[in-house]
Short mmCIF file of C-alpha atoms in Angstrom, two decimals:
data_model
loop_
_atom_site.label_atom_id
_atom_site.label_comp_id
_atom_site.label_asym_id
_atom_site.label_seq_id
_atom_site.Cartn_x
_atom_site.Cartn_y
_atom_site.Cartn_z
CA MET A 465 125.28 125.44 99.86
CA GLN A 466 124.40 122.13 98.25
CA LYS A 467 121.27 122.10 96.12
CA LEU A 468 119.09 119.01 96.52
CA LEU A 469 117.70 117.57 93.35
CA PRO A 470 114.29 115.95 93.55
CA GLY A 471 114.37 112.19 93.40
CA ILE A 472 111.90 109.37 93.88
CA LEU A 473 112.12 105.60 94.07
CA LEU A 474 109.15 103.23 94.27
CA ILE A 475 108.68 99.50 94.96
CA ALA A 476 105.49 97.38 95.14
CA VAL A 477 104.73 93.85 96.35
CA THR A 478 101.53 91.81 96.54
CA LEU A 479 100.80 88.71 98.60
CA SER A 480 97.68 87.17 97.14
CA SER A 481 97.13 84.60 99.83
CA SER A 482 98.06 84.60 103.49
CA ASN A 483 99.33 81.04 102.99
CA VAL A 484 101.87 81.94 100.31
CA PRO A 485 105.04 83.65 101.55
CA PHE A 486 106.29 86.56 99.45
CA ASN A 487 109.97 86.20 100.23
CA ALA A 488 110.94 83.32 102.50
CA GLU A 489 114.64 84.15 102.53
CA VAL A 490 114.14 87.49 104.31
CA GLY A 491 115.44 87.11 107.84
CA LEU A 492 114.40 90.37 109.51
CA THR A 493 112.67 89.53 112.76
CA LEU A 494 110.36 91.97 114.47
CA PRO A 495 110.35 91.80 118.26
CA GLU A 496 107.19 90.51 119.93
CA THR A 497 106.82 93.86 121.70
CA VAL A 498 106.21 95.55 118.35
CA ALA A 499 102.68 94.15 118.21
CA ALA A 500 101.98 95.50 121.70
CA THR A 501 103.35 99.00 121.00
CA PRO A 502 100.57 101.56 121.47
CA ALA A 503 99.44 103.07 118.19
CA LYS A 504 100.20 106.74 117.61
CA PRO A 505 97.73 108.97 115.78
CA PRO A 506 98.55 109.41 112.09
CA SER A 507 100.66 112.42 111.12
CA ALA A 508 99.28 115.09 108.80
CA MET A 509 101.31 113.58 105.95
CA GLU A 510 99.97 110.06 106.63
CA LYS A 511 96.40 111.44 106.72
CA SER A 512 97.06 113.23 103.44
CA ILE A 513 98.27 110.03 101.76
CA HIS A 514 95.21 108.16 103.05
CA GLN A 515 92.94 110.89 101.68
CA GLN A 516 94.70 110.99 98.30
CA ILE A 517 94.55 107.20 97.92
CA ASN A 518 90.84 107.14 98.80
CA GLN A 519 90.12 110.01 96.38
CA TYR A 520 91.84 108.01 93.65
CA ARG A 521 89.89 104.86 94.58
CA GLN A 522 86.64 106.84 94.55
CA SER A 523 87.46 108.11 91.04
CA ARG A 524 87.65 104.44 90.01
CA LYS A 525 84.35 103.62 91.80
CA LEU A 526 86.19 101.56 94.42
CA PRO A 527 85.28 101.57 98.12
CA PRO A 528 87.48 103.61 100.46
CA LEU A 529 90.18 102.01 102.58
CA THR A 530 89.87 102.30 106.35
CA LEU A 531 93.06 103.50 108.02
CA ASP A 532 93.96 101.03 110.79
CA ALA A 533 96.39 102.07 113.55
CA ARG A 534 97.71 98.51 114.00
CA ILE A 535 98.64 98.25 110.33
CA SER A 536 100.06 101.78 110.36
CA ALA A 537 102.32 100.83 113.27
CA GLN A 538 103.92 98.12 111.12
CA ALA A 539 104.23 100.48 108.14
CA LYS A 540 105.87 103.11 110.36
CA ILE A 541 108.40 100.62 111.74
CA HIS A 542 109.42 99.65 108.20
CA SER A 543 109.75 103.29 107.11
CA GLN A 544 111.83 104.01 110.22
CA ASN A 545 114.08 101.03 109.53
CA MET A 546 114.65 102.17 105.94
CA ALA A 547 115.23 105.80 107.00
CA ASN A 548 117.81 104.70 109.57
CA SER A 549 119.49 102.25 107.14
CA LYS A 550 118.63 99.24 109.32
CA VAL A 551 117.20 97.68 106.16
CA PRO A 552 117.69 98.70 102.53
CA PHE A 553 114.98 100.54 100.63
CA SER A 554 112.99 97.41 99.85
CA HIS A 555 110.26 95.06 101.02
CA ASP A 556 112.65 93.25 103.36
CA GLY A 557 110.64 91.95 106.31
CA PHE A 558 107.28 92.03 104.51
CA ASP A 559 106.44 88.50 105.66
CA GLU A 560 107.21 89.44 109.24
CA ARG A 561 105.09 92.62 109.06
CA VAL A 562 102.06 90.77 107.77
CA THR A 563 102.60 87.97 110.31
CA VAL A 564 102.37 90.54 113.12
CA ILE A 565 99.24 91.97 111.50
CA ARG A 566 97.72 88.49 111.07
CA ARG A 567 97.92 87.96 114.85
CA GLN A 568 95.44 90.82 115.23
CA ILE A 569 93.52 90.91 111.95
CA PRO A 570 92.61 87.76 109.98
CA TYR A 571 93.08 88.55 106.28
CA ARG A 572 92.81 87.06 102.80
CA ALA A 573 95.44 89.13 101.03
CA ALA A 574 98.10 91.72 101.73
CA ALA A 575 100.22 94.08 99.64
CA GLU A 576 102.74 96.82 100.19
CA ASN A 577 103.93 99.93 98.39
CA VAL A 578 107.09 101.74 99.44
CA ALA A 579 108.55 105.00 98.20
CA PHE A 580 111.52 107.23 98.90
CA ASN A 581 111.90 110.85 97.88
CA GLN A 582 113.84 113.99 98.65
CA GLY A 583 113.72 117.60 97.52
CA TYR A 584 110.02 117.93 96.68
CA PRO A 585 107.80 120.64 98.17
CA ASN A 586 105.02 118.10 98.77
CA PRO A 587 106.67 114.70 99.35
CA ALA A 588 103.39 112.89 100.11
CA LYS A 589 101.77 113.99 96.84
CA GLN A 590 104.94 113.04 94.96
CA ALA A 591 104.88 109.53 96.47
CA VAL A 592 101.18 109.00 95.73
CA ASP A 593 101.48 110.36 92.19
CA GLY A 594 104.44 108.05 91.59
CA TRP A 595 102.51 105.04 92.89
CA ILE A 596 99.49 105.85 90.71
CA LYS A 597 101.67 106.21 87.59
CA SER A 598 103.33 102.83 88.23
CA ASP A 599 101.45 99.72 87.08
CA GLY A 600 102.53 97.53 90.00
CA HIS A 601 101.75 100.13 92.64
CA ARG A 602 98.44 101.05 91.03
CA VAL A 603 97.40 97.36 91.10
CA ASN A 604 97.82 97.44 94.88
CA ILE A 605 95.99 100.78 95.22
CA GLU A 606 93.08 99.49 93.10
CA GLY A 607 93.10 96.04 94.70
CA GLN A 608 90.30 94.37 96.63
CA TYR A 609 91.48 95.64 99.99
CA ASN A 610 89.46 97.24 102.76
CA LEU A 611 92.11 98.23 105.33
CA THR A 612 95.34 100.16 105.03
CA GLY A 613 98.20 101.37 107.16
CA ILE A 614 100.59 104.18 106.32
CA GLY A 615 103.95 105.10 107.84
CA VAL A 616 106.08 108.07 106.83
CA VAL A 617 109.49 108.88 108.29
CA LYS A 618 111.88 111.73 107.48
CA ASN A 619 115.51 111.19 108.41
CA ALA A 620 118.29 113.67 109.22
CA LYS A 621 119.22 113.89 105.50
CA ASN A 622 115.69 115.19 104.71
CA GLU A 623 114.86 111.94 102.94
CA TYR A 624 111.26 110.74 103.22
CA TYR A 625 110.46 107.03 103.41
CA PHE A 626 106.90 105.86 102.82
CA THR A 627 105.29 102.48 103.46
CA GLN A 628 101.65 101.71 102.71
CA LEU A 629 100.26 98.28 103.59
CA PHE A 630 97.00 97.01 102.10
CA ILE A 631 94.93 94.31 103.81
CA ASN A 632 91.80 92.47 102.70
CA ARG A 633 90.24 91.55 106.04
CA ARG A 634 88.26 88.33 106.18
#
C-alpha cells in the first residue's frame, strides 16, 4: 500500500482594475453556456472555506465577504479543469473567468487564490492556513473585496484543487 505524503501548493493573483488584463497571452476560452449554467449550492468544504476566510477577516476588523453562486460557478470550473488536467495548476484563464463574471456583476477589482493539496485530514483548513501564511494570498484575503466565490474539486487521485475568486462590486 502506498502511503500518501501531505503536500500543498499555492498561487495568488490580483487584478487591480477591470480595465487592466492580468495575463493577455492566456488563450483558454470558456463557452458562453458556462455563464448560463445553473448554480449549485456550495459543498460543505466550500462553506467551511468561506467561514474560515470570514473569521480571519473579522479578526482583522474587515467586513465579511458574501458568497456569490455566480462567482463560485467560475471558481468551480477552474478547479475542475485543474483537477482533470485540462489546465495546469495555475491562474490560466483568469481573464476569461472575470470576463464571464463581469457580464453579470460590474466590479472594480478582482483577485484569485488557488491551492492544491493531498494527504491532509482537513484539506480545506490546510488550504486556508496556507493562504493566510502566504503574503500574496493574504493580500487578496485582506483586500477591499465584498464578494467571493469558492470552488473545490477532488479528483480520482484524491487530490484537492481549490479556487477562490474575490470581487469588489461597484
